[in-house]
XYZ file of C-alpha atoms in Angstrom:
771
model
C 127.482 82.130 113.336
C 124.113 81.335 111.806
C 121.300 82.872 114.192
C 118.676 81.000 115.991
C 115.793 83.032 115.935
C 113.618 85.112 113.253
C 111.901 88.574 113.559
C 108.400 89.016 114.947
C 106.954 90.908 117.402
C 104.984 90.759 120.201
C 103.074 93.538 120.977
C 99.244 93.243 122.454
C 97.957 94.930 118.969
C 99.833 92.376 117.165
C 98.521 89.562 119.279
C 95.058 90.733 118.887
C 95.614 90.831 114.621
C 96.957 87.261 114.917
C 95.634 85.304 111.982
C 96.334 81.989 112.623
C 94.874 79.428 109.703
C 97.604 78.094 107.602
C 99.955 75.459 107.649
C 102.910 75.640 105.757
C 102.670 73.666 102.708
C 105.116 71.197 101.447
C 107.751 72.377 99.036
C 106.159 71.809 95.261
C 107.826 73.358 92.096
C 106.219 75.389 89.738
C 108.518 76.879 87.208
C 105.464 78.814 85.216
C 102.208 80.096 86.344
C 98.992 80.697 84.390
C 98.201 83.644 85.887
C 99.871 86.865 84.983
C 99.007 88.034 88.568
C 101.506 85.626 90.215
C 104.335 86.844 88.122
C 107.400 88.478 89.682
C 107.048 91.088 86.508
C 104.589 93.402 85.024
C 103.925 94.922 81.752
C 100.780 96.832 81.668
C 100.312 100.188 79.990
C 96.521 100.946 80.939
C 96.314 104.611 82.934
C 94.800 103.922 85.887
C 94.882 108.010 87.141
C 94.995 110.951 85.173
C 98.947 112.361 85.068
C 100.712 114.394 87.194
C 99.580 117.856 87.917
C 102.480 120.664 87.962
C 102.169 120.590 92.015
C 102.987 116.799 91.803
C 106.861 116.778 92.246
C 107.650 113.104 91.224
C 106.198 110.856 88.407
C 106.262 107.463 90.460
C 105.052 108.646 94.475
C 103.003 111.362 95.742
C 104.384 114.243 97.177
C 105.965 113.334 100.496
C 104.351 114.197 103.881
C 105.661 114.376 107.280
C 103.348 114.131 110.568
C 103.883 116.354 113.278
C 105.225 113.434 115.256
C 108.306 113.225 112.324
C 106.748 110.058 110.336
C 107.662 110.840 106.678
C 104.964 109.073 104.524
C 106.220 107.904 101.102
C 103.225 106.992 98.348
C 104.167 105.182 95.324
C 101.534 105.756 92.675
C 102.862 105.535 88.847
C 99.891 107.192 86.674
C 100.889 105.854 84.034
C 100.033 101.846 85.069
C 97.378 100.280 86.667
C 99.741 99.166 89.428
C 102.948 100.343 90.807
C 105.922 98.595 89.325
C 109.628 98.637 90.044
C 111.756 100.087 87.054
C 115.180 101.624 86.580
C 113.139 104.961 86.265
C 111.535 104.619 89.599
C 114.631 103.777 91.448
C 116.594 106.585 90.277
C 113.385 108.304 90.889
C 113.243 107.209 94.660
C 116.943 108.405 94.827
C 116.197 111.525 94.498
C 113.190 111.708 96.404
C 115.347 110.061 99.600
C 117.929 112.338 99.155
C 116.029 115.701 98.922
C 113.378 115.092 101.522
C 114.677 112.316 103.944
C 118.003 111.834 103.957
C 119.462 115.444 105.923
C 115.908 115.728 107.654
C 116.644 115.612 111.184
C 113.042 115.973 111.684
C 112.330 112.591 110.256
C 111.739 110.157 112.780
C 110.173 107.394 110.948
C 109.051 106.631 107.546
C 106.192 104.933 106.213
C 106.159 103.245 102.657
C 102.979 102.593 101.342
C 100.456 103.031 97.888
C 97.973 105.295 96.415
C 96.756 102.389 94.056
C 93.894 99.767 95.817
C 94.719 96.938 96.237
C 98.362 97.299 95.024
C 101.447 98.215 96.758
C 104.009 97.386 94.255
C 102.834 94.365 91.482
C 106.929 93.581 90.746
C 109.731 94.666 88.503
C 109.100 96.191 85.218
C 109.983 93.365 82.601
C 110.255 95.791 79.752
C 113.565 97.065 81.808
C 115.509 93.684 81.547
C 114.360 93.092 77.505
C 115.730 96.964 76.675
C 118.899 96.630 78.215
C 121.399 96.335 75.677
C 124.203 94.421 77.872
C 124.063 92.369 81.178
C 126.470 95.223 82.736
C 123.330 97.542 82.414
C 121.432 94.922 84.312
C 124.241 94.567 86.957
C 124.803 98.100 87.260
C 121.403 98.840 87.900
C 120.818 96.413 90.126
C 123.744 97.511 92.351
C 122.784 101.241 92.257
C 119.484 99.801 93.641
C 121.209 97.615 96.269
C 123.107 100.694 96.931
C 119.976 102.845 97.554
C 118.466 99.962 99.913
C 121.519 99.948 102.079
C 121.669 104.131 102.298
C 118.363 104.175 103.494
C 118.440 101.835 106.098
C 121.815 103.790 107.331
C 119.489 106.615 107.745
C 119.017 104.932 111.306
C 115.424 105.490 111.630
C 112.331 102.867 111.740
C 111.298 101.869 108.148
C 107.591 100.467 108.158
C 105.864 99.043 105.227
C 102.343 99.258 104.511
C 100.818 96.466 102.349
C 97.023 96.395 100.828
C 96.807 94.316 97.823
C 100.014 92.476 95.895
C 103.613 92.955 97.058
C 105.060 90.921 94.777
C 108.968 90.278 93.408
C 110.795 93.781 93.722
C 107.315 94.674 95.918
C 107.719 92.133 98.591
C 111.763 92.383 98.592
C 111.340 96.731 98.793
C 108.919 95.610 101.929
C 111.809 93.026 103.669
C 113.995 96.070 103.687
C 111.855 97.406 106.174
C 111.979 96.851 109.782
C 108.032 96.234 110.133
C 105.151 95.099 107.605
C 102.062 96.071 108.339
C 99.264 94.556 105.913
C 95.704 95.045 105.011
C 93.077 91.923 105.684
C 91.909 92.124 102.469
C 91.668 88.850 100.354
C 93.584 90.812 97.855
C 96.572 91.184 99.726
C 99.070 88.404 98.531
C 103.095 88.542 98.879
C 105.389 86.661 97.125
C 108.637 86.257 95.068
C 107.645 84.450 92.094
C 110.880 85.280 90.054
C 111.403 82.031 89.611
C 108.208 81.942 87.000
C 110.423 83.457 84.608
C 113.675 81.808 85.117
C 114.476 84.301 87.040
C 115.924 85.286 91.208
C 114.798 87.802 93.114
C 117.656 90.201 92.832
C 117.182 92.903 95.240
C 118.489 91.616 98.316
C 115.445 88.873 98.477
C 117.448 85.428 98.599
C 119.150 86.652 101.414
C 116.479 88.803 103.385
C 113.627 86.532 102.959
C 115.045 83.885 105.231
C 116.385 85.790 108.120
C 112.479 87.362 108.181
C 110.503 83.573 107.775
C 113.115 80.602 108.445
C 115.178 79.432 105.794
C 112.149 76.215 105.254
C 109.837 78.702 104.600
C 111.810 80.948 102.442
C 113.208 78.204 99.973
C 109.212 77.040 99.731
C 108.427 80.436 98.749
C 111.274 81.168 96.325
C 111.368 77.744 94.918
C 107.778 77.707 93.795
C 107.134 81.367 93.402
C 103.777 80.705 95.318
C 101.817 83.663 96.873
C 100.937 84.165 100.666
C 98.149 85.424 101.763
C 97.652 87.836 104.837
C 96.557 85.216 107.458
C 99.410 82.810 106.390
C 102.099 85.680 106.054
C 101.048 86.993 109.806
C 101.594 82.996 110.901
C 104.957 82.526 109.150
C 106.354 86.427 110.467
C 106.161 87.443 107.105
C 103.717 90.381 108.755
C 104.320 91.776 111.839
C 100.593 92.935 111.983
C 97.128 92.921 110.171
C 94.988 95.677 109.997
C 91.817 97.095 108.480
C 92.318 98.409 104.925
C 90.815 101.482 105.985
C 92.802 102.581 108.429
C 96.140 101.007 107.026
C 97.783 103.760 107.143
C 97.191 105.286 110.323
C 98.373 101.715 111.861
C 101.368 101.890 109.959
C 101.817 105.749 111.028
C 101.505 104.523 114.916
C 103.841 101.734 114.452
C 106.481 103.820 113.190
C 106.212 106.075 116.115
C 106.204 103.569 118.477
C 109.363 101.750 117.321
C 111.173 105.583 117.485
C 110.216 106.269 120.465
C 110.570 102.780 121.998
C 107.533 101.495 123.440
C 107.263 98.999 120.442
C 110.282 96.757 120.040
C 110.756 94.266 117.611
C 111.496 91.151 119.452
C 112.673 87.707 118.259
C 111.083 84.193 119.028
C 113.199 81.045 119.612
C 112.355 78.797 116.709
C 110.783 75.267 117.407
C 113.479 72.401 118.253
C 113.092 70.717 114.922
C 113.422 74.066 112.652
C 116.106 74.459 114.833
C 117.772 71.530 114.172
C 116.956 71.492 110.351
C 117.963 75.140 109.677
C 120.810 75.805 111.821
C 122.632 72.233 112.809
C 124.974 71.278 110.141
C 123.844 67.586 110.188
C 119.981 69.207 109.867
C 120.806 71.619 107.176
C 122.123 69.141 104.837
C 119.471 66.842 105.173
C 117.419 69.921 104.449
C 119.335 70.682 101.429
C 119.781 67.227 100.115
C 115.938 67.033 100.406
C 115.379 70.216 98.309
C 117.413 69.453 95.713
C 115.842 66.104 95.216
C 112.213 67.987 95.003
C 113.782 70.483 92.333
C 115.061 67.822 90.549
C 111.737 65.744 90.507
C 109.982 68.591 89.797
C 112.083 70.359 87.150
C 113.964 67.431 85.542
C 116.718 69.409 85.436
C 115.168 71.355 82.756
C 115.076 74.790 85.059
C 118.288 76.993 85.586
C 116.413 78.974 88.107
C 115.821 76.910 90.697
C 119.324 75.514 91.584
C 120.585 78.971 91.257
C 118.258 80.294 94.166
C 119.326 77.279 96.278
C 123.455 78.298 95.616
C 122.685 82.009 96.208
C 120.947 81.219 99.597
C 123.625 78.566 100.458
C 126.678 81.189 99.418
C 124.802 83.836 101.524
C 125.179 81.663 104.394
C 128.848 80.876 104.165
C 129.909 83.970 102.619
C 127.651 86.844 103.876
C 129.974 89.737 102.801
C 129.434 88.810 99.176
C 126.252 87.507 99.561
C 124.406 90.621 97.483
C 127.319 90.849 94.791
C 126.858 86.864 94.438
C 123.170 87.391 93.939
C 123.876 89.714 91.425
C 125.859 88.042 89.456
C 123.180 85.230 89.209
C 120.525 87.199 88.223
C 122.300 88.623 85.550
C 123.684 85.024 84.691
C 119.621 83.682 84.721
C 118.849 86.713 82.620
C 120.902 85.900 79.661
C 119.611 82.177 79.195
C 117.349 81.006 76.772
C 114.786 79.375 79.282
C 114.547 82.784 80.953
C 114.018 84.481 77.551
C 111.403 81.826 76.545
C 109.294 81.948 79.863
C 109.595 85.837 79.797
C 108.076 85.563 76.378
C 105.612 83.342 77.430
C 104.565 86.186 80.378
C 104.296 88.901 77.228
C 101.995 87.014 75.144
C 100.124 85.868 78.066
C 100.093 89.675 79.021
C 99.195 90.546 75.144
C 96.209 88.045 75.079
C 94.376 89.865 77.838
C 93.876 92.621 75.694
C 90.690 92.929 73.909
C 91.075 92.117 70.104
C 87.449 93.348 68.493
C 88.078 96.977 68.778
C 85.260 99.200 70.051
C 82.978 96.169 69.729
C 80.690 96.163 72.682
C 80.215 92.903 74.696
C 76.903 92.098 75.944
C 76.549 92.111 79.878
C 76.491 88.921 81.422
C 74.967 88.027 84.246
C 73.385 84.677 83.905
C 75.360 81.271 82.095
C 73.359 78.260 81.205
C 75.588 75.374 81.036
C 74.441 72.112 79.160
C 75.113 69.040 80.165
C 76.757 67.968 83.607
C 79.623 65.736 82.912
C 83.266 66.501 83.858
C 83.298 69.348 80.796
C 80.186 71.086 82.022
C 80.591 70.660 85.631
C 83.769 71.873 85.186
C 82.911 75.326 83.292
C 79.916 75.771 85.490
C 82.482 75.728 89.006
C 84.840 78.472 87.302
C 81.720 80.585 86.003
C 80.416 80.491 89.515
C 83.268 81.216 91.362
C 83.584 84.273 89.397
C 79.956 85.390 90.488
C 77.707 84.757 87.737
C 74.393 82.762 88.351
C 75.178 79.442 87.015
C 72.251 77.569 85.234
C 73.744 73.497 85.183
C 71.274 71.697 83.054
C 71.185 67.709 82.626
C 68.813 65.359 81.131
C 67.803 64.013 84.667
C 68.566 64.213 88.254
C 71.218 61.741 88.323
C 73.168 63.067 85.693
C 73.079 66.748 87.200
C 74.008 65.236 90.470
C 77.415 64.111 89.563
C 77.704 67.901 88.110
C 77.231 69.239 91.491
C 78.761 66.289 93.600
C 82.341 67.209 91.649
C 81.535 70.858 91.998
C 81.248 70.620 95.773
C 84.155 68.151 96.127
C 86.062 70.653 94.651
C 85.035 73.362 96.714
C 85.716 71.064 99.805
C 88.677 70.551 98.674
C 89.900 73.888 98.823
C 88.192 74.529 102.120
C 90.144 71.970 103.571
C 93.230 73.671 101.732
C 91.995 77.080 103.095
C 92.429 78.301 99.618
C 88.486 79.243 99.934
C 86.503 80.169 103.149
C 83.668 78.452 104.224
C 81.772 81.963 103.462
C 83.103 81.896 100.063
C 81.791 78.315 99.238
C 78.791 79.707 100.602
C 78.480 82.192 97.892
C 79.530 79.777 95.011
C 76.652 77.660 95.804
C 74.292 79.912 95.982
C 75.150 80.772 92.307
C 74.783 77.380 91.263
C 71.254 76.661 89.983
C 70.623 72.837 89.125
C 67.929 72.145 86.789
C 66.919 68.743 84.400
C 64.748 68.202 81.771
C 61.860 67.645 83.885
C 61.966 70.974 85.990
C 59.176 72.283 85.429
C 60.681 75.794 85.857
C 63.720 75.424 83.525
C 62.776 77.409 80.374
C 61.629 80.098 82.706
C 64.979 80.221 84.184
C 66.491 80.160 80.556
C 65.023 82.870 79.796
C 67.292 85.100 82.057
C 70.324 83.477 80.381
C 73.059 86.059 78.713
C 75.296 83.081 77.451
C 74.287 78.932 76.852
C 77.572 76.749 76.753
C 76.905 73.264 75.741
C 79.252 70.851 76.961
C 77.665 67.759 75.397
C 78.654 64.527 73.556
C 80.614 64.912 70.304
C 77.507 64.635 67.672
C 76.378 67.542 65.504
C 72.705 66.219 65.317
C 72.612 66.527 68.979
C 74.245 69.656 69.280
C 71.776 71.287 66.098
C 69.014 70.392 68.021
C 70.389 71.886 71.219
C 71.039 75.148 69.265
C 67.196 75.086 68.548
C 66.041 74.418 71.863
C 68.224 77.559 73.231
C 66.976 79.460 70.370
C 63.350 79.059 71.784
C 64.253 79.087 75.676
C 66.389 82.191 75.729
C 66.417 86.020 74.820
C 66.952 87.150 71.534
C 70.389 88.670 72.783
C 71.540 85.266 74.363
C 75.241 83.917 73.148
C 75.087 80.061 72.195
C 78.335 78.560 72.824
C 79.275 75.188 71.785
C 82.677 73.543 73.658
C 83.032 70.857 70.727
C 86.894 69.919 70.776
C 86.637 69.556 66.665
C 83.457 69.910 65.253
C 83.516 73.006 62.873
C 81.160 75.599 64.365
C 79.723 76.991 60.712
C 78.646 73.386 60.414
C 76.805 73.482 64.154
C 75.350 76.974 62.980
C 73.787 75.371 60.431
C 69.924 76.722 60.648
C 70.375 78.744 63.663
C 67.738 81.234 63.481
C 70.480 83.602 65.294
C 73.793 82.525 63.177
C 75.209 85.664 64.577
C 74.928 84.605 68.419
C 76.789 81.315 67.711
C 80.312 80.779 68.717
C 82.633 78.052 69.843
C 84.274 78.107 73.322
C 86.618 75.099 73.701
C 87.578 74.512 77.190
C 90.297 71.721 78.179
C 89.962 69.166 80.744
C 90.053 69.255 83.703
C 89.153 73.084 83.144
C 89.150 74.579 86.975
C 92.825 73.695 86.310
C 93.705 73.995 82.651
C 94.229 77.850 81.842
C 93.479 78.144 78.104
C 90.476 78.850 76.043
C 90.026 78.448 72.728
C 87.407 80.788 70.901
C 86.185 80.029 67.467
C 84.255 82.097 65.462
C 82.777 80.974 62.414
C 82.007 83.287 59.238
C 78.650 84.038 60.425
C 79.485 85.374 64.287
C 79.687 89.035 64.859
C 82.222 90.881 66.397
C 79.687 91.584 69.796
C 79.122 87.891 70.229
C 83.141 87.408 70.129
C 83.899 90.474 72.375
C 81.420 88.572 74.981
C 83.124 85.218 74.547
C 86.400 86.656 75.008
C 85.339 88.887 78.473
C 83.364 86.448 80.179
C 86.097 83.378 79.415
C 88.681 85.739 80.679
C 86.961 86.314 84.022
C 86.772 82.945 84.029
C 90.169 83.043 84.464
C 91.231 81.458 81.516
C 93.933 83.264 78.672
C 91.761 83.352 75.390
C 92.860 82.645 71.933
C 90.846 83.618 68.949
C 91.391 80.595 66.171
C 89.800 79.974 62.622
C 87.046 77.555 62.596
C 88.685 74.746 61.151
C 88.808 71.190 61.621
C 90.263 70.552 65.144
C 90.670 74.235 65.603
C 94.188 75.020 66.584
C 95.537 72.688 69.669
C 93.712 69.508 68.985
C 94.917 70.048 65.213
C 98.417 69.807 66.487
C 97.281 67.076 68.340
C 96.173 65.067 65.987
C 99.707 64.247 63.843
C 101.248 64.061 67.277
C 98.762 61.022 68.497
C 99.270 59.397 64.863
C 102.856 58.935 65.436
C 102.792 57.565 68.748
C 100.571 54.661 67.407
C 103.685 54.628 64.872
C 106.276 54.482 67.315
C 103.995 51.546 69.243
C 104.350 49.779 65.927
C 108.131 50.300 65.275
C 108.411 48.720 69.099
C 108.888 51.305 71.194
C 107.270 50.839 74.998
C 105.185 52.861 76.248
C 107.047 54.069 79.258
C 109.886 54.734 76.751
C 107.551 56.804 75.096
C 106.569 58.846 78.324
C 110.326 58.787 79.477
C 110.965 60.323 76.162
C 108.320 63.104 75.825
C 109.071 64.248 79.857
C 112.899 64.499 78.953
C 112.062 67.209 75.797
C 110.285 69.083 79.142
C 106.646 67.795 79.032
C 104.576 67.818 81.678
C 103.485 64.277 80.977
C 103.913 61.819 78.472
C 102.141 61.293 75.307
C 100.607 57.886 77.028
C 99.898 59.176 80.111
C 98.027 62.537 77.930
C 95.989 60.094 76.155
C 94.604 58.020 79.529
C 94.178 61.730 81.411
C 92.138 62.752 78.266
C 90.633 59.365 77.568
C 91.325 57.269 74.901
C 87.658 57.217 73.327
C 88.068 61.282 73.676
C 91.411 61.226 71.817
C 90.399 58.727 69.529
C 87.539 60.272 68.253
C 89.593 63.435 67.861
C 92.102 61.572 65.970
C 89.580 59.906 63.856
C 87.889 62.748 62.912
C 91.122 64.719 62.171
C 91.858 61.570 59.644
C 89.196 61.957 57.973
C 88.955 65.856 57.589
C 91.744 68.204 55.817
C 94.919 67.298 56.772
C 95.628 64.917 54.533
C 98.963 62.866 54.391
C 99.805 64.743 57.626
C 97.652 62.177 59.388
C 99.225 58.873 58.276
C 102.086 57.048 58.994
C 100.482 55.329 61.948
C 97.465 53.089 62.915
C 94.506 54.831 64.843
C 93.028 51.032 65.228
C 95.556 51.188 68.663
C 92.845 53.404 70.266
C 90.103 51.807 68.483
C 90.263 48.254 69.703
C 90.996 49.508 73.262
C 87.979 51.685 73.300
C 86.060 48.285 72.231
C 87.423 46.752 75.521
C 86.435 49.381 77.672
C 90.328 50.387 78.315
C 89.364 54.403 78.425
C 92.222 55.487 80.288
C 91.852 57.139 83.897
C 88.472 56.743 84.178
C 87.986 53.590 83.990
C 90.906 52.920 86.382
C 92.424 51.083 82.880
C 93.780 52.662 79.668
C 97.336 51.767 78.646
C 98.120 52.128 82.746
C 96.382 49.960 85.138
C 95.241 52.580 87.987
C 95.466 51.500 91.609
C 94.789 54.746 93.773
C 97.604 57.080 92.680
C 99.613 54.094 91.644
C 99.896 53.223 87.803
C 101.343 50.145 86.028
C 101.195 48.399 82.792
C 99.204 45.328 83.361
C 100.253 42.383 81.562
C 97.010 41.980 79.439
C 97.931 45.561 78.264
C 101.770 44.525 77.490
C 100.899 41.559 75.710
C 98.216 43.657 73.320
C 100.922 46.943 72.703
C 103.495 43.565 71.848
C 101.084 42.211 69.412
C 100.491 45.543 67.645
C 104.431 46.234 66.958
C 105.253 45.345 63.240
C 108.723 45.705 64.313
C 111.415 46.262 66.501
C 113.709 49.577 65.804
C 116.060 50.495 68.195
C 115.730 53.968 68.455
C 117.235 56.605 71.000
C 115.727 58.968 72.981
C 116.347 61.653 70.745
C 114.929 59.943 67.519
C 111.594 59.315 69.509
C 111.698 63.149 70.356
C 112.601 64.030 67.093
C 109.514 62.036 65.405
C 106.752 63.250 67.915
C 107.808 67.042 68.332
C 108.268 67.714 64.760
C 105.032 66.307 63.469
C 103.455 68.783 66.611
C 105.601 71.728 65.307
C 105.248 71.030 61.666
C 101.551 71.036 61.921
C 101.646 74.487 64.266
C 103.466 76.141 61.591
C 101.267 74.871 58.843
C 98.265 76.324 61.123
C 100.210 79.570 60.855
C 100.576 79.267 57.156
C 97.016 79.065 56.948
C 96.083 81.584 59.300
C 94.294 79.548 61.839
C 96.231 81.249 64.198
C 97.141 85.146 63.875
C 100.731 84.694 64.736
C 103.355 83.190 66.526
C 102.456 84.239 70.146
C 98.882 82.912 69.570
C 100.961 79.413 68.587
C 103.308 79.095 71.671
C 100.860 80.587 74.093
C 98.175 77.727 72.494
C 100.686 74.719 72.527
C 101.902 75.654 75.877
C 98.642 76.712 77.983
C 96.593 73.677 75.732
C 99.579 70.873 75.871
C 101.867 71.409 78.350
C 104.513 72.259 75.311
C 107.554 72.392 77.598
C 107.494 75.824 79.109
C 111.083 76.517 79.305
C 111.318 76.135 75.731
C 108.689 78.566 74.899
C 106.548 76.984 72.491
C 106.734 75.602 68.895
C 107.794 78.807 67.471
C 110.303 79.654 70.045
C 111.951 76.147 70.021
C 112.173 76.467 66.747
C 113.893 80.199 67.021
C 116.024 78.113 69.279
C 117.362 75.043 67.526
C 117.414 77.105 64.002
C 114.473 76.690 61.256
C 117.688 75.503 58.337
C 118.645 72.310 60.808
C 115.017 71.675 62.092
C 113.680 71.732 58.356
C 116.932 69.280 57.524
C 116.186 66.850 60.365
C 112.549 66.235 59.072
C 113.408 65.779 55.525
C 115.894 63.018 56.631
C 112.705 61.858 58.691
C 111.059 62.149 55.648
C 113.395 60.013 53.405
C 113.468 57.173 55.943
C 109.552 56.797 57.614
C 107.368 58.758 54.498
C 105.731 61.876 53.339
C 103.811 62.815 56.739
C 107.305 64.072 57.912
C 107.011 66.832 54.829
C 108.274 70.474 56.169
C 105.143 73.200 55.695
C 105.627 75.191 53.081
C 105.995 77.974 55.768
C 108.971 76.558 57.354
C 110.673 75.547 54.281
C 110.462 79.562 53.289
C 111.420 80.771 56.735
C 114.455 77.976 56.213
C 115.297 79.570 53.356
C 115.280 83.153 54.256
C 116.575 82.698 57.642
C 113.915 84.400 59.211
C 113.061 84.155 62.919
C 109.181 83.840 64.122
C 110.228 86.146 67.266
């Protein structure tokens, strides 16, 4: 029989600490996060504290203590990492500690689990254990051993309390769910979640079974299927956290709770569900409706390409119907997912993202940055200013006139208001961010005085070489000698912009992607004369802005846009061959792209995409930019059909709806020169091969350092199907030889633009892999 209640407490202390701010958000699947902090796994190796001393008995734990009242305090504290993680080795040591210190100790009346690291309880599992496992049996046995430990821990029969300060993610939250009571600090850095889905996995230490008994089925499915992190106020409201305390007294409060649970003065009571939640979660009719809706949303958000969300649903349903085998089924499902190519790809992205955080410039000392100037308050400039101000920098946002700078500040304030409304930002933080922002114009009498304090200036003006050179001169006249000048150009070589500069060593490219607040990638482009200190400064600034930074060579289009050039040309070629706009979008979404190429062109802007494509067609790509007809976009620019920003591009936009207008249909039809009956696979192969071949050519020409950079760049910069892991892991999966053969077939049918680059031919001949 399924219980109709969820666990909570009703003590006066708990009521006093109740925080009721957030409403539960609708289910939204997000298989891949762009933030390493929100993954269920951690791969870090920077020591945070000195190694253990001889007096320390355990590696992963401080020596446990027992209070006079009989409460054992067990403190996670791995000296080898900046955060605590769950590993096979930690599991083995936890068993030893429990057996030696707690199991047969009759003086222990309760146990508190806490952390010796500030702002971190347990950040997740060590993904290296999965990668290093020699067989699936090793993974299965390790999980089974861990589950036996948790069940033995419970069998002690004393209250278990988790004292959570900072992140409790993945295995960290699962550990806390095995406890009877969870006390969390009020710190804004305290967050709880089960984000394993973002790595193509599921919670393997009981999470699929234990979470819904605490927070209810709907909230649990929302957390597990999206991998979202829950802040402490919402966690308290939904019952995931029982008590919120100040971080300074967190451990003593948790000890007090354990004492009260042990002596019976504090009871864990159950509150009844609201009638609607009861109907949806606990009646056959309601539950069937819920599962139907959940599957529909998973289908919509994953297009059936990600197995993990479906496995999570299956595990929860199986556990409800078969409680005796629920953990075993979860364990088997985890092992199956760990063997999938989708999980391998997503873990590869995670590891690459982690690698990109490491400073690539040796001992070069970055210039300390406190003030950042942003020139141009359009969509890009305003977005750059927003993410910079949010990280505590003083931001000088400058445009030509009041109208221009007002558009930028209005955009920023609108985004911040939305965050406040959605409770992702407090009003206090809004005010702090706003105080970091100083709007300026050409007519502001003091703008030069402000810029005398700038450490970095980022320009985001029109793609005009002469204009950018004029801005370099103006900035050098108005800023201190150490000031870094970063250009946000999307294609113009940085060496050209730096010509004539007085301080060329301070000139660098920082290519952001639109919309800046949500796009995670930043390309850093040094020219031959850029100093390593300037590169280090740009890298550290971009990383603090929340971006994943990749360093690429100074060539036309850099890396991401250089790959998009042939991609866009092939889209026009397919339109000429009679493929409809919706068919193009549908084919590429079926491949796994978040949006199709037609929607992408509208969102980026027909004028922007057309400018980049025309620039690259006149650059050094040669035949690789042939085969299509860029006048498709050129004519649209003349008509003013610039995409979503003008409400009309390939699609016509009316609120959230988009349609292809009769006028655009007639235009596209007149552009077609033949009507080929192409399959979805034909369309995908023609577009993706142009994309992938250019990525391989960039590796061949040393525009990118290695395949990891190439995969991260296209996944985070274009949305290249995350479950495929990026172009190079995709090639490894499908086989380079077969892919080269397919491209040679396309070359024979359509032309030399499909000729595979030499690197692909070499890998095909030798049988080498990129990863």
